[in-house]
Amino acid sequence: VLFQPPQWTYLSLQRAKTAPLHLDIAWEDVPPKMHDDAIKAALQHTHHARILRLQLPPTSLLKHMRAIVTQRAPLLEDLIFECSKSRNNRAYRIPDEILKGDSPNLRRLLIRRCSFTWRSHLFRPTLTHLSLTLVPKDSLPSMSDFLSLLGSLPNIVNLTFDESLPEVPTDSSPLDRLDGHLPTISPNKLEKLQIVSYTLDVANLLQHLRVPAMCATRIKAYHRSDGDIIPTILAASKMLLSLCESRKHITPRQMHVQDIEDYSGTPHETIEWNFTDFPVDADTPPTSELIFYLSWPRSTPMGTTDTGGVFSRVTQAFPVETLTSLFVSSKFTVHADDW
């Protein structure tokens, strides 16, 4: 369904009749009234939408979500809710009763910059793809709720968690199993896992998540700028050792060391370890992949980071005998002893 110009929306809906629809509604700012009316008209056809994307600022998202709260969506397979970044960084909470009418074929769910209940009926057993990104800090889950969610998705094959993990207190030890009474979840069908979060939070999750050996895994872990770097080093080393142990069929191939700047201009150092299971036949794609990426600030409120020491201690967990590629582009000095 076309929304530019808005007159085409009505023509698209009329010509589609009862055919499955792709409703891609995306605005960074509040839509003008003509477009707003067209969006409202399109959402009245949610009952035969196959793909529905709603990316709007908080006030518009609230208004248009109310229009589909009790609607049936029997054909819906892909659902995307995204709150455009507002001037006051205000987030939007998805109503608990959203699409409660009926959506038995929902397969892919993406939620970005929105609050929601972690026991929402949207997290249903039919899901094969789930992406949760930039969940507001006051809506982050407990580990119990997070594992309960994962345990309710028996058919999941693709998981993405970007700044949406349960938070670990900064004074916690990465060697402790903080939630030892909780179960270990084994998503046996998982084929792809992507995580972006603080190192301690990732380390805590991996104590409760058994990732299949053939699952393509990308982990980007970064250090909290207000915390001690040592727990981050220990957590990163522990994760590398654990991941290497569980992936004995693959070997480390590449290591990148470089410096970058984050969105605020703060200098960061990064190390990226790349493990890939290269098949004998060059025409066959890799069957398993593991990328572990660690980032930490060059300096913190606690003083300048000993970058060479971080590099040395974390890399001790990395078996370098099969390394085929080393890329270094960084201003920090790595002494001979560190190498």
PDB file of C-alpha atoms in Angstrom, residues 20-299:
ATOM      1  CA  PRO A  20      -2.926  -9.802   1.591  1.00  0.00           C
ATOM      2  CA  LEU A  21      -1.502  -6.341   2.297  1.00  0.00           C
ATOM      3  CA  HIS A  22       1.934  -4.950   3.114  1.00  0.00           C
ATOM      4  CA  LEU A  23       1.349  -1.885   5.316  1.00  0.00           C
ATOM      5  CA  ASP A  24       4.663  -0.045   5.764  1.00  0.00           C
ATOM      6  CA  ILE A  25       3.802   3.055   7.799  1.00  0.00           C
ATOM      7  CA  ALA A  26       6.978   4.961   8.726  1.00  0.00           C
ATOM      8  CA  TRP A  27       7.280   8.604   9.784  1.00  0.00           C
ATOM      9  CA  GLU A  28      10.021  10.211  11.855  1.00  0.00           C
ATOM     10  CA  ASP A  29       7.772  13.182  12.739  1.00  0.00           C
ATOM     11  CA  VAL A  30       4.039  13.596  13.235  1.00  0.00           C
ATOM     12  CA  PRO A  31       2.410  12.953   9.820  1.00  0.00           C
ATOM     13  CA  PRO A  32       0.491  15.818   8.177  1.00  0.00           C
ATOM     14  CA  LYS A  33      -3.301  15.475   8.450  1.00  0.00           C
ATOM     15  CA  MET A  34      -3.770  14.164   4.907  1.00  0.00           C
ATOM     16  CA  HIS A  35      -1.259  11.380   5.533  1.00  0.00           C
ATOM     17  CA  ASP A  36      -2.647  10.777   9.005  1.00  0.00           C
ATOM     18  CA  ASP A  37      -6.106  10.164   7.551  1.00  0.00           C
ATOM     19  CA  ALA A  38      -4.607   7.789   4.977  1.00  0.00           C
ATOM     20  CA  ILE A  39      -2.847   5.829   7.753  1.00  0.00           C
ATOM     21  CA  LYS A  40      -6.120   5.581   9.657  1.00  0.00           C
ATOM     22  CA  ALA A  41      -7.882   4.244   6.560  1.00  0.00           C
ATOM     23  CA  ALA A  42      -5.147   1.684   5.919  1.00  0.00           C
ATOM     24  CA  LEU A  43      -5.222   0.343   9.480  1.00  0.00           C
ATOM     25  CA  GLN A  44      -8.903  -0.475   9.054  1.00  0.00           C
ATOM     26  CA  HIS A  45      -7.643  -3.233   6.740  1.00  0.00           C
ATOM     27  CA  THR A  46      -5.390  -4.910   9.319  1.00  0.00           C
ATOM     28  CA  HIS A  47      -7.642  -7.977   9.085  1.00  0.00           C
ATOM     29  CA  HIS A  48      -6.014  -8.872   5.746  1.00  0.00           C
ATOM     30  CA  ALA A  49      -2.510  -7.476   6.303  1.00  0.00           C
ATOM     31  CA  ARG A  50       0.394  -9.906   5.977  1.00  0.00           C
ATOM     32  CA  ILE A  51       3.067  -7.375   6.975  1.00  0.00           C
ATOM     33  CA  LEU A  52       2.419  -4.456   9.316  1.00  0.00           C
ATOM     34  CA  ARG A  53       5.048  -1.891  10.223  1.00  0.00           C
ATOM     35  CA  LEU A  54       4.216   1.073  12.460  1.00  0.00           C
ATOM     36  CA  GLN A  55       7.084   3.520  12.908  1.00  0.00           C
ATOM     37  CA  LEU A  56       5.765   6.771  14.341  1.00  0.00           C
ATOM     38  CA  PRO A  57       6.537   9.326  17.076  1.00  0.00           C
ATOM     39  CA  PRO A  58       4.951   8.542  20.487  1.00  0.00           C
ATOM     40  CA  THR A  59       1.752  10.591  20.167  1.00  0.00           C
ATOM     41  CA  SER A  60       0.941   9.308  16.668  1.00  0.00           C
ATOM     42  CA  LEU A  61       1.854   5.743  17.598  1.00  0.00           C
ATOM     43  CA  LEU A  62      -0.519   5.877  20.565  1.00  0.00           C
ATOM     44  CA  LYS A  63      -3.396   7.139  18.441  1.00  0.00           C
ATOM     45  CA  HIS A  64      -3.013   4.606  15.650  1.00  0.00           C
ATOM     46  CA  MET A  65      -2.320   1.646  17.933  1.00  0.00           C
ATOM     47  CA  ARG A  66      -5.684   2.243  19.581  1.00  0.00           C
ATOM     48  CA  ALA A  67      -7.275   1.642  16.159  1.00  0.00           C
ATOM     49  CA  ILE A  68      -5.978  -1.940  16.007  1.00  0.00           C
ATOM     50  CA  VAL A  69      -6.196  -2.960  19.674  1.00  0.00           C
ATOM     51  CA  THR A  70      -9.039  -5.436  19.231  1.00  0.00           C
ATOM     52  CA  GLN A  71      -8.702  -6.124  15.516  1.00  0.00           C
ATOM     53  CA  ARG A  72      -8.294  -9.617  14.115  1.00  0.00           C
ATOM     54  CA  ALA A  73      -5.202 -10.208  11.979  1.00  0.00           C
ATOM     55  CA  PRO A  74      -5.479 -13.829  10.774  1.00  0.00           C
ATOM     56  CA  LEU A  75      -3.027 -13.334   7.871  1.00  0.00           C
ATOM     57  CA  LEU A  76      -0.416 -11.342   9.787  1.00  0.00           C
ATOM     58  CA  GLU A  77       3.095 -12.843   9.648  1.00  0.00           C
ATOM     59  CA  ASP A  78       5.408  -9.832  10.193  1.00  0.00           C
ATOM     60  CA  LEU A  79       4.783  -7.194  12.876  1.00  0.00           C
ATOM     61  CA  ILE A  80       7.062  -4.201  13.511  1.00  0.00           C
ATOM     62  CA  PHE A  81       6.455  -1.590  16.198  1.00  0.00           C
ATOM     63  CA  GLU A  82       8.999   1.225  16.274  1.00  0.00           C
ATOM     64  CA  CYS A  83       8.819   4.469  18.197  1.00  0.00           C
ATOM     65  CA  SER A  84      10.558   7.263  16.302  1.00  0.00           C
ATOM     66  CA  LYS A  85      13.005   9.093  18.513  1.00  0.00           C
ATOM     67  CA  SER A  86      11.154  11.996  20.126  1.00  0.00           C
ATOM     68  CA  ARG A  87      12.691  15.289  21.195  1.00  0.00           C
ATOM     69  CA  ASN A  88      12.294  14.424  24.875  1.00  0.00           C
ATOM     70  CA  ASN A  89      13.362  10.770  24.366  1.00  0.00           C
ATOM     71  CA  ARG A  90       9.915   9.708  25.483  1.00  0.00           C
ATOM     72  CA  ALA A  91       9.100   6.080  24.809  1.00  0.00           C
ATOM     73  CA  TYR A  92       5.739   4.550  23.996  1.00  0.00           C
ATOM     74  CA  ARG A  93       4.160   1.601  25.800  1.00  0.00           C
ATOM     75  CA  ILE A  94       2.446  -0.977  23.617  1.00  0.00           C
ATOM     76  CA  PRO A  95      -1.048  -1.733  24.984  1.00  0.00           C
ATOM     77  CA  ASP A  96      -1.251  -5.163  26.613  1.00  0.00           C
ATOM     78  CA  GLU A  97      -4.380  -5.974  24.627  1.00  0.00           C
ATOM     79  CA  ILE A  98      -2.901  -5.061  21.203  1.00  0.00           C
ATOM     80  CA  LEU A  99      -4.128  -7.394  18.421  1.00  0.00           C
ATOM     81  CA  LYS A 100      -5.705  -9.659  20.963  1.00  0.00           C
ATOM     82  CA  GLY A 101      -8.469 -10.443  18.497  1.00  0.00           C
ATOM     83  CA  ASP A 102      -6.583 -13.097  16.549  1.00  0.00           C
ATOM     84  CA  SER A 103      -3.156 -13.365  14.840  1.00  0.00           C
ATOM     85  CA  PRO A 104      -2.390 -17.107  14.713  1.00  0.00           C
ATOM     86  CA  ASN A 105       0.187 -16.865  11.900  1.00  0.00           C
ATOM     87  CA  LEU A 106       2.522 -14.320  13.478  1.00  0.00           C
ATOM     88  CA  ARG A 107       6.099 -15.409  12.738  1.00  0.00           C
ATOM     89  CA  ARG A 108       8.318 -12.333  12.955  1.00  0.00           C
ATOM     90  CA  LEU A 109       8.123  -9.660  15.657  1.00  0.00           C
ATOM     91  CA  LEU A 110      10.348  -6.580  15.899  1.00  0.00           C
ATOM     92  CA  ILE A 111       9.968  -4.002  18.683  1.00  0.00           C
ATOM     93  CA  ARG A 112      12.231  -0.953  18.794  1.00  0.00           C
ATOM     94  CA  ARG A 113      12.316   1.858  21.359  1.00  0.00           C
ATOM     95  CA  CYS A 114       8.990   0.821  22.925  1.00  0.00           C
ATOM     96  CA  SER A 115       7.928  -0.377  26.368  1.00  0.00           C
ATOM     97  CA  PHE A 116       5.803  -3.515  26.744  1.00  0.00           C
ATOM     98  CA  THR A 117       4.921  -6.227  29.197  1.00  0.00           C
ATOM     99  CA  TRP A 118       7.408  -9.107  29.049  1.00  0.00           C
ATOM    100  CA  ARG A 119       4.553 -11.591  29.363  1.00  0.00           C
ATOM    101  CA  SER A 120       2.701 -10.129  26.387  1.00  0.00           C
ATOM    102  CA  HIS A 121       0.515 -12.427  24.303  1.00  0.00           C
ATOM    103  CA  LEU A 122       2.523 -11.212  21.255  1.00  0.00           C
ATOM    104  CA  PHE A 123       5.365 -13.494  22.358  1.00  0.00           C
ATOM    105  CA  ARG A 124       3.607 -16.591  21.116  1.00  0.00           C
ATOM    106  CA  PRO A 125       4.910 -20.080  20.307  1.00  0.00           C
ATOM    107  CA  THR A 126       4.514 -19.481  16.555  1.00  0.00           C
ATOM    108  CA  LEU A 127       7.340 -16.897  16.494  1.00  0.00           C
ATOM    109  CA  THR A 128      10.438 -17.825  14.499  1.00  0.00           C
ATOM    110  CA  HIS A 129      12.107 -14.372  14.552  1.00  0.00           C
ATOM    111  CA  LEU A 130      12.233 -11.934  17.471  1.00  0.00           C
ATOM    112  CA  SER A 131      14.121  -8.633  17.652  1.00  0.00           C
ATOM    113  CA  LEU A 132      13.996  -6.374  20.735  1.00  0.00           C
ATOM    114  CA  THR A 133      15.983  -3.159  20.368  1.00  0.00           C
ATOM    115  CA  LEU A 134      16.604  -0.139  22.608  1.00  0.00           C
ATOM    116  CA  VAL A 135      14.119  -1.109  25.295  1.00  0.00           C
ATOM    117  CA  PRO A 136      13.707   1.865  27.689  1.00  0.00           C
ATOM    118  CA  LYS A 137      15.736   1.440  30.859  1.00  0.00           C
ATOM    119  CA  ASP A 138      12.684   1.495  33.140  1.00  0.00           C
ATOM    120  CA  SER A 139      11.169  -1.391  31.155  1.00  0.00           C
ATOM    121  CA  LEU A 140      14.103  -3.797  31.201  1.00  0.00           C
ATOM    122  CA  PRO A 141      13.058  -7.240  32.459  1.00  0.00           C
ATOM    123  CA  SER A 142      14.084  -9.339  35.409  1.00  0.00           C
ATOM    124  CA  MET A 143      16.116 -12.413  34.473  1.00  0.00           C
ATOM    125  CA  SER A 144      13.133 -14.535  35.485  1.00  0.00           C
ATOM    126  CA  ASP A 145      10.813 -12.765  33.006  1.00  0.00           C
ATOM    127  CA  PHE A 146      13.482 -12.809  30.300  1.00  0.00           C
ATOM    128  CA  LEU A 147      14.067 -16.566  30.586  1.00  0.00           C
ATOM    129  CA  SER A 148      10.324 -17.159  30.780  1.00  0.00           C
ATOM    130  CA  LEU A 149       9.994 -15.354  27.440  1.00  0.00           C
ATOM    131  CA  LEU A 150      12.769 -17.403  25.832  1.00  0.00           C
ATOM    132  CA  GLY A 151      11.301 -20.620  27.182  1.00  0.00           C
ATOM    133  CA  SER A 152       7.939 -19.837  25.565  1.00  0.00           C
ATOM    134  CA  LEU A 153       9.376 -19.738  22.016  1.00  0.00           C
ATOM    135  CA  PRO A 154       9.928 -23.377  20.936  1.00  0.00           C
ATOM    136  CA  ASN A 155      10.150 -22.498  17.218  1.00  0.00           C
ATOM    137  CA  ILE A 156      12.523 -19.537  17.436  1.00  0.00           C
ATOM    138  CA  VAL A 157      15.344 -19.575  14.841  1.00  0.00           C
ATOM    139  CA  ASN A 158      16.518 -15.939  14.921  1.00  0.00           C
ATOM    140  CA  LEU A 159      17.017 -13.796  18.044  1.00  0.00           C
ATOM    141  CA  THR A 160      18.277 -10.202  18.297  1.00  0.00           C
ATOM    142  CA  PHE A 161      18.679  -8.390  21.622  1.00  0.00           C
ATOM    143  CA  ASP A 162      20.100  -4.883  21.328  1.00  0.00           C
ATOM    144  CA  GLU A 163      20.284  -3.075  24.676  1.00  0.00           C
ATOM    145  CA  SER A 164      17.379  -5.091  26.003  1.00  0.00           C
ATOM    146  CA  LEU A 165      18.929  -7.563  28.473  1.00  0.00           C
ATOM    147  CA  PRO A 166      18.310  -7.710  32.237  1.00  0.00           C
ATOM    148  CA  GLU A 167      20.773  -5.413  33.977  1.00  0.00           C
ATOM    149  CA  VAL A 168      23.439  -6.716  36.327  1.00  0.00           C
ATOM    150  CA  PRO A 169      24.593  -4.507  39.225  1.00  0.00           C
ATOM    151  CA  THR A 170      27.957  -2.934  38.385  1.00  0.00           C
ATOM    152  CA  ASP A 171      29.505  -4.280  41.600  1.00  0.00           C
ATOM    153  CA  SER A 172      28.654  -7.907  40.732  1.00  0.00           C
ATOM    154  CA  SER A 173      31.347 -10.468  40.083  1.00  0.00           C
ATOM    155  CA  PRO A 174      31.214 -11.957  36.566  1.00  0.00           C
ATOM    156  CA  LEU A 175      32.248 -15.293  38.074  1.00  0.00           C
ATOM    157  CA  ASP A 176      29.058 -15.507  40.151  1.00  0.00           C
ATOM    158  CA  ARG A 177      25.905 -17.161  38.861  1.00  0.00           C
ATOM    159  CA  LEU A 178      23.672 -14.306  39.954  1.00  0.00           C
ATOM    160  CA  ASP A 179      20.393 -16.124  39.387  1.00  0.00           C
ATOM    161  CA  GLY A 180      21.466 -19.653  40.190  1.00  0.00           C
ATOM    162  CA  HIS A 181      17.933 -20.773  41.034  1.00  0.00           C
ATOM    163  CA  LEU A 182      16.729 -20.031  37.492  1.00  0.00           C
ATOM    164  CA  PRO A 183      16.682 -22.635  34.702  1.00  0.00           C
ATOM    165  CA  THR A 184      18.962 -22.932  31.691  1.00  0.00           C
ATOM    166  CA  ILE A 185      17.129 -22.388  28.403  1.00  0.00           C
ATOM    167  CA  SER A 186      18.081 -24.451  25.334  1.00  0.00           C
ATOM    168  CA  PRO A 187      16.519 -23.064  22.121  1.00  0.00           C
ATOM    169  CA  ASN A 188      17.337 -26.103  19.995  1.00  0.00           C
ATOM    170  CA  LYS A 189      16.144 -24.604  16.688  1.00  0.00           C
ATOM    171  CA  LEU A 190      18.112 -21.368  17.062  1.00  0.00           C
ATOM    172  CA  GLU A 191      20.176 -20.598  13.944  1.00  0.00           C
ATOM    173  CA  LYS A 192      21.173 -16.974  14.479  1.00  0.00           C
ATOM    174  CA  LEU A 193      21.812 -14.976  17.677  1.00  0.00           C
ATOM    175  CA  GLN A 194      22.808 -11.306  17.858  1.00  0.00           C
ATOM    176  CA  ILE A 195      23.390  -9.507  21.165  1.00  0.00           C
ATOM    177  CA  VAL A 196      24.478  -5.929  21.889  1.00  0.00           C
ATOM    178  CA  SER A 197      24.759  -5.038  25.576  1.00  0.00           C
ATOM    179  CA  TYR A 198      27.022  -4.428  28.546  1.00  0.00           C
ATOM    180  CA  THR A 199      29.615  -7.161  29.069  1.00  0.00           C
ATOM    181  CA  LEU A 200      28.358  -8.179  32.517  1.00  0.00           C
ATOM    182  CA  ASP A 201      24.766  -8.426  31.265  1.00  0.00           C
ATOM    183  CA  VAL A 202      25.797 -10.634  28.334  1.00  0.00           C
ATOM    184  CA  ALA A 203      27.927 -12.834  30.592  1.00  0.00           C
ATOM    185  CA  ASN A 204      25.027 -13.290  33.006  1.00  0.00           C
ATOM    186  CA  LEU A 205      22.628 -14.243  30.189  1.00  0.00           C
ATOM    187  CA  LEU A 206      25.024 -16.815  28.731  1.00  0.00           C
ATOM    188  CA  GLN A 207      25.056 -18.610  32.077  1.00  0.00           C
ATOM    189  CA  HIS A 208      21.367 -19.375  31.482  1.00  0.00           C
ATOM    190  CA  LEU A 209      21.288 -19.729  27.677  1.00  0.00           C
ATOM    191  CA  ARG A 210      22.708 -22.809  25.978  1.00  0.00           C
ATOM    192  CA  VAL A 211      23.429 -21.672  22.424  1.00  0.00           C
ATOM    193  CA  PRO A 212      23.411 -24.486  19.831  1.00  0.00           C
ATOM    194  CA  ALA A 213      26.888 -25.242  18.505  1.00  0.00           C
ATOM    195  CA  MET A 214      25.872 -24.539  14.897  1.00  0.00           C
ATOM    196  CA  CYS A 215      24.136 -21.238  15.681  1.00  0.00           C
ATOM    197  CA  ALA A 216      25.697 -18.206  13.949  1.00  0.00           C
ATOM    198  CA  THR A 217      26.465 -15.906  16.888  1.00  0.00           C
ATOM    199  CA  ARG A 218      27.459 -12.241  17.017  1.00  0.00           C
ATOM    200  CA  ILE A 219      28.075 -10.672  20.410  1.00  0.00           C
ATOM    201  CA  LYS A 220      28.971  -7.000  20.851  1.00  0.00           C
ATOM    202  CA  ALA A 221      29.838  -6.339  24.485  1.00  0.00           C
ATOM    203  CA  TYR A 222      30.885  -2.970  25.863  1.00  0.00           C
ATOM    204  CA  HIS A 223      32.092  -1.634  29.177  1.00  0.00           C
ATOM    205  CA  ARG A 224      30.000   0.650  31.372  1.00  0.00           C
ATOM    206  CA  SER A 225      31.920   3.918  31.435  1.00  0.00           C
ATOM    207  CA  ASP A 226      31.181   4.480  35.141  1.00  0.00           C
ATOM    208  CA  GLY A 227      32.390   1.075  36.336  1.00  0.00           C
ATOM    209  CA  ASP A 228      35.641  -0.705  37.070  1.00  0.00           C
ATOM    210  CA  ILE A 229      37.234  -2.235  33.965  1.00  0.00           C
ATOM    211  CA  ILE A 230      38.405  -5.390  35.775  1.00  0.00           C
ATOM    212  CA  PRO A 231      34.951  -7.090  35.985  1.00  0.00           C
ATOM    213  CA  THR A 232      34.537  -6.393  32.278  1.00  0.00           C
ATOM    214  CA  ILE A 233      37.877  -8.047  31.525  1.00  0.00           C
ATOM    215  CA  LEU A 234      37.001 -11.095  33.629  1.00  0.00           C
ATOM    216  CA  ALA A 235      33.543 -11.379  32.071  1.00  0.00           C
ATOM    217  CA  ALA A 236      34.908 -11.049  28.527  1.00  0.00           C
ATOM    218  CA  SER A 237      37.620 -13.649  29.178  1.00  0.00           C
ATOM    219  CA  LYS A 238      35.097 -16.024  30.715  1.00  0.00           C
ATOM    220  CA  MET A 239      32.738 -15.654  27.760  1.00  0.00           C
ATOM    221  CA  LEU A 240      35.509 -16.258  25.241  1.00  0.00           C
ATOM    222  CA  LEU A 241      36.618 -19.401  27.045  1.00  0.00           C
ATOM    223  CA  SER A 242      33.037 -20.642  27.308  1.00  0.00           C
ATOM    224  CA  LEU A 243      32.259 -19.930  23.656  1.00  0.00           C
ATOM    225  CA  CYS A 244      35.498 -21.575  22.517  1.00  0.00           C
ATOM    226  CA  GLU A 245      34.728 -24.622  24.643  1.00  0.00           C
ATOM    227  CA  SER A 246      31.240 -24.993  23.151  1.00  0.00           C
ATOM    228  CA  ARG A 247      32.500 -24.457  19.583  1.00  0.00           C
ATOM    229  CA  LYS A 248      35.328 -26.955  19.396  1.00  0.00           C
ATOM    230  CA  HIS A 249      34.375 -27.693  15.796  1.00  0.00           C
ATOM    231  CA  ILE A 250      35.343 -24.158  14.713  1.00  0.00           C
ATOM    232  CA  THR A 251      38.639 -22.323  15.009  1.00  0.00           C
ATOM    233  CA  PRO A 252      39.564 -18.646  15.413  1.00  0.00           C
ATOM    234  CA  ARG A 253      40.544 -17.081  12.124  1.00  0.00           C
ATOM    235  CA  GLN A 254      40.628 -13.295  12.486  1.00  0.00           C
ATOM    236  CA  MET A 255      41.330 -10.681  15.143  1.00  0.00           C
ATOM    237  CA  HIS A 256      40.814  -6.936  14.664  1.00  0.00           C
ATOM    238  CA  VAL A 257      42.137  -4.303  17.078  1.00  0.00           C
ATOM    239  CA  GLN A 258      41.097  -0.726  16.414  1.00  0.00           C
ATOM    240  CA  ASP A 259      39.920   2.505  17.975  1.00  0.00           C
ATOM    241  CA  ILE A 260      36.572   4.127  17.255  1.00  0.00           C
ATOM    242  CA  GLU A 261      34.375   6.940  18.540  1.00  0.00           C
ATOM    243  CA  ASP A 262      30.842   6.404  19.780  1.00  0.00           C
ATOM    244  CA  TYR A 263      27.912   8.677  18.920  1.00  0.00           C
ATOM    245  CA  SER A 264      28.955  11.143  21.665  1.00  0.00           C
ATOM    246  CA  GLY A 265      32.522  11.382  20.377  1.00  0.00           C
ATOM    247  CA  THR A 266      34.032   9.347  23.234  1.00  0.00           C
ATOM    248  CA  PRO A 267      37.158   7.439  22.077  1.00  0.00           C
ATOM    249  CA  HIS A 268      36.816   3.674  22.457  1.00  0.00           C
ATOM    250  CA  GLU A 269      39.154   0.783  21.884  1.00  0.00           C
ATOM    251  CA  THR A 270      37.736  -2.379  20.346  1.00  0.00           C
ATOM    252  CA  ILE A 271      38.834  -5.934  19.775  1.00  0.00           C
ATOM    253  CA  GLU A 272      36.903  -8.243  17.474  1.00  0.00           C
ATOM    254  CA  TRP A 273      37.461 -12.007  17.421  1.00  0.00           C
ATOM    255  CA  ASN A 274      36.091 -13.884  14.425  1.00  0.00           C
ATOM    256  CA  PHE A 275      35.673 -17.672  14.457  1.00  0.00           C
ATOM    257  CA  THR A 276      34.389 -19.374  11.328  1.00  0.00           C
ATOM    258  CA  ASP A 277      34.008 -22.984  10.343  1.00  0.00           C
ATOM    259  CA  PHE A 278      35.381 -22.939   6.812  1.00  0.00           C
ATOM    260  CA  PRO A 279      34.272 -25.979   4.761  1.00  0.00           C
ATOM    261  CA  VAL A 280      36.700 -27.906   2.568  1.00  0.00           C
ATOM    262  CA  ASP A 281      34.731 -26.948  -0.533  1.00  0.00           C
ATOM    263  CA  ALA A 282      35.393 -23.255  -1.240  1.00  0.00           C
ATOM    264  CA  ASP A 283      31.971 -22.839  -2.879  1.00  0.00           C
ATOM    265  CA  THR A 284      30.114 -23.916   0.265  1.00  0.00           C
ATOM    266  CA  PRO A 285      29.248 -21.143   2.742  1.00  0.00           C
ATOM    267  CA  PRO A 286      30.494 -21.443   6.338  1.00  0.00           C
ATOM    268  CA  THR A 287      28.257 -23.664   8.452  1.00  0.00           C
ATOM    269  CA  SER A 288      28.959 -21.928  11.738  1.00  0.00           C
ATOM    270  CA  GLU A 289      30.100 -18.481  12.714  1.00  0.00           C
ATOM    271  CA  LEU A 290      31.045 -16.768  15.947  1.00  0.00           C
ATOM    272  CA  ILE A 291      31.987 -13.100  16.263  1.00  0.00           C
ATOM    273  CA  PHE A 292      32.780 -11.652  19.679  1.00  0.00           C
ATOM    274  CA  TYR A 293      33.332  -7.903  19.869  1.00  0.00           C
ATOM    275  CA  LEU A 294      34.531  -6.083  23.000  1.00  0.00           C
ATOM    276  CA  SER A 295      34.559  -2.292  23.378  1.00  0.00           C
ATOM    277  CA  TRP A 296      35.772  -0.127  26.254  1.00  0.00           C
ATOM    278  CA  PRO A 297      36.450   3.620  26.708  1.00  0.00           C
ATOM    279  CA  ARG A 298      40.012   4.872  26.529  1.00  0.00           C
ATOM    280  CA  SER A 299      39.444   6.688  29.825  1.00  0.00           C
TER     281      SER A 299
END
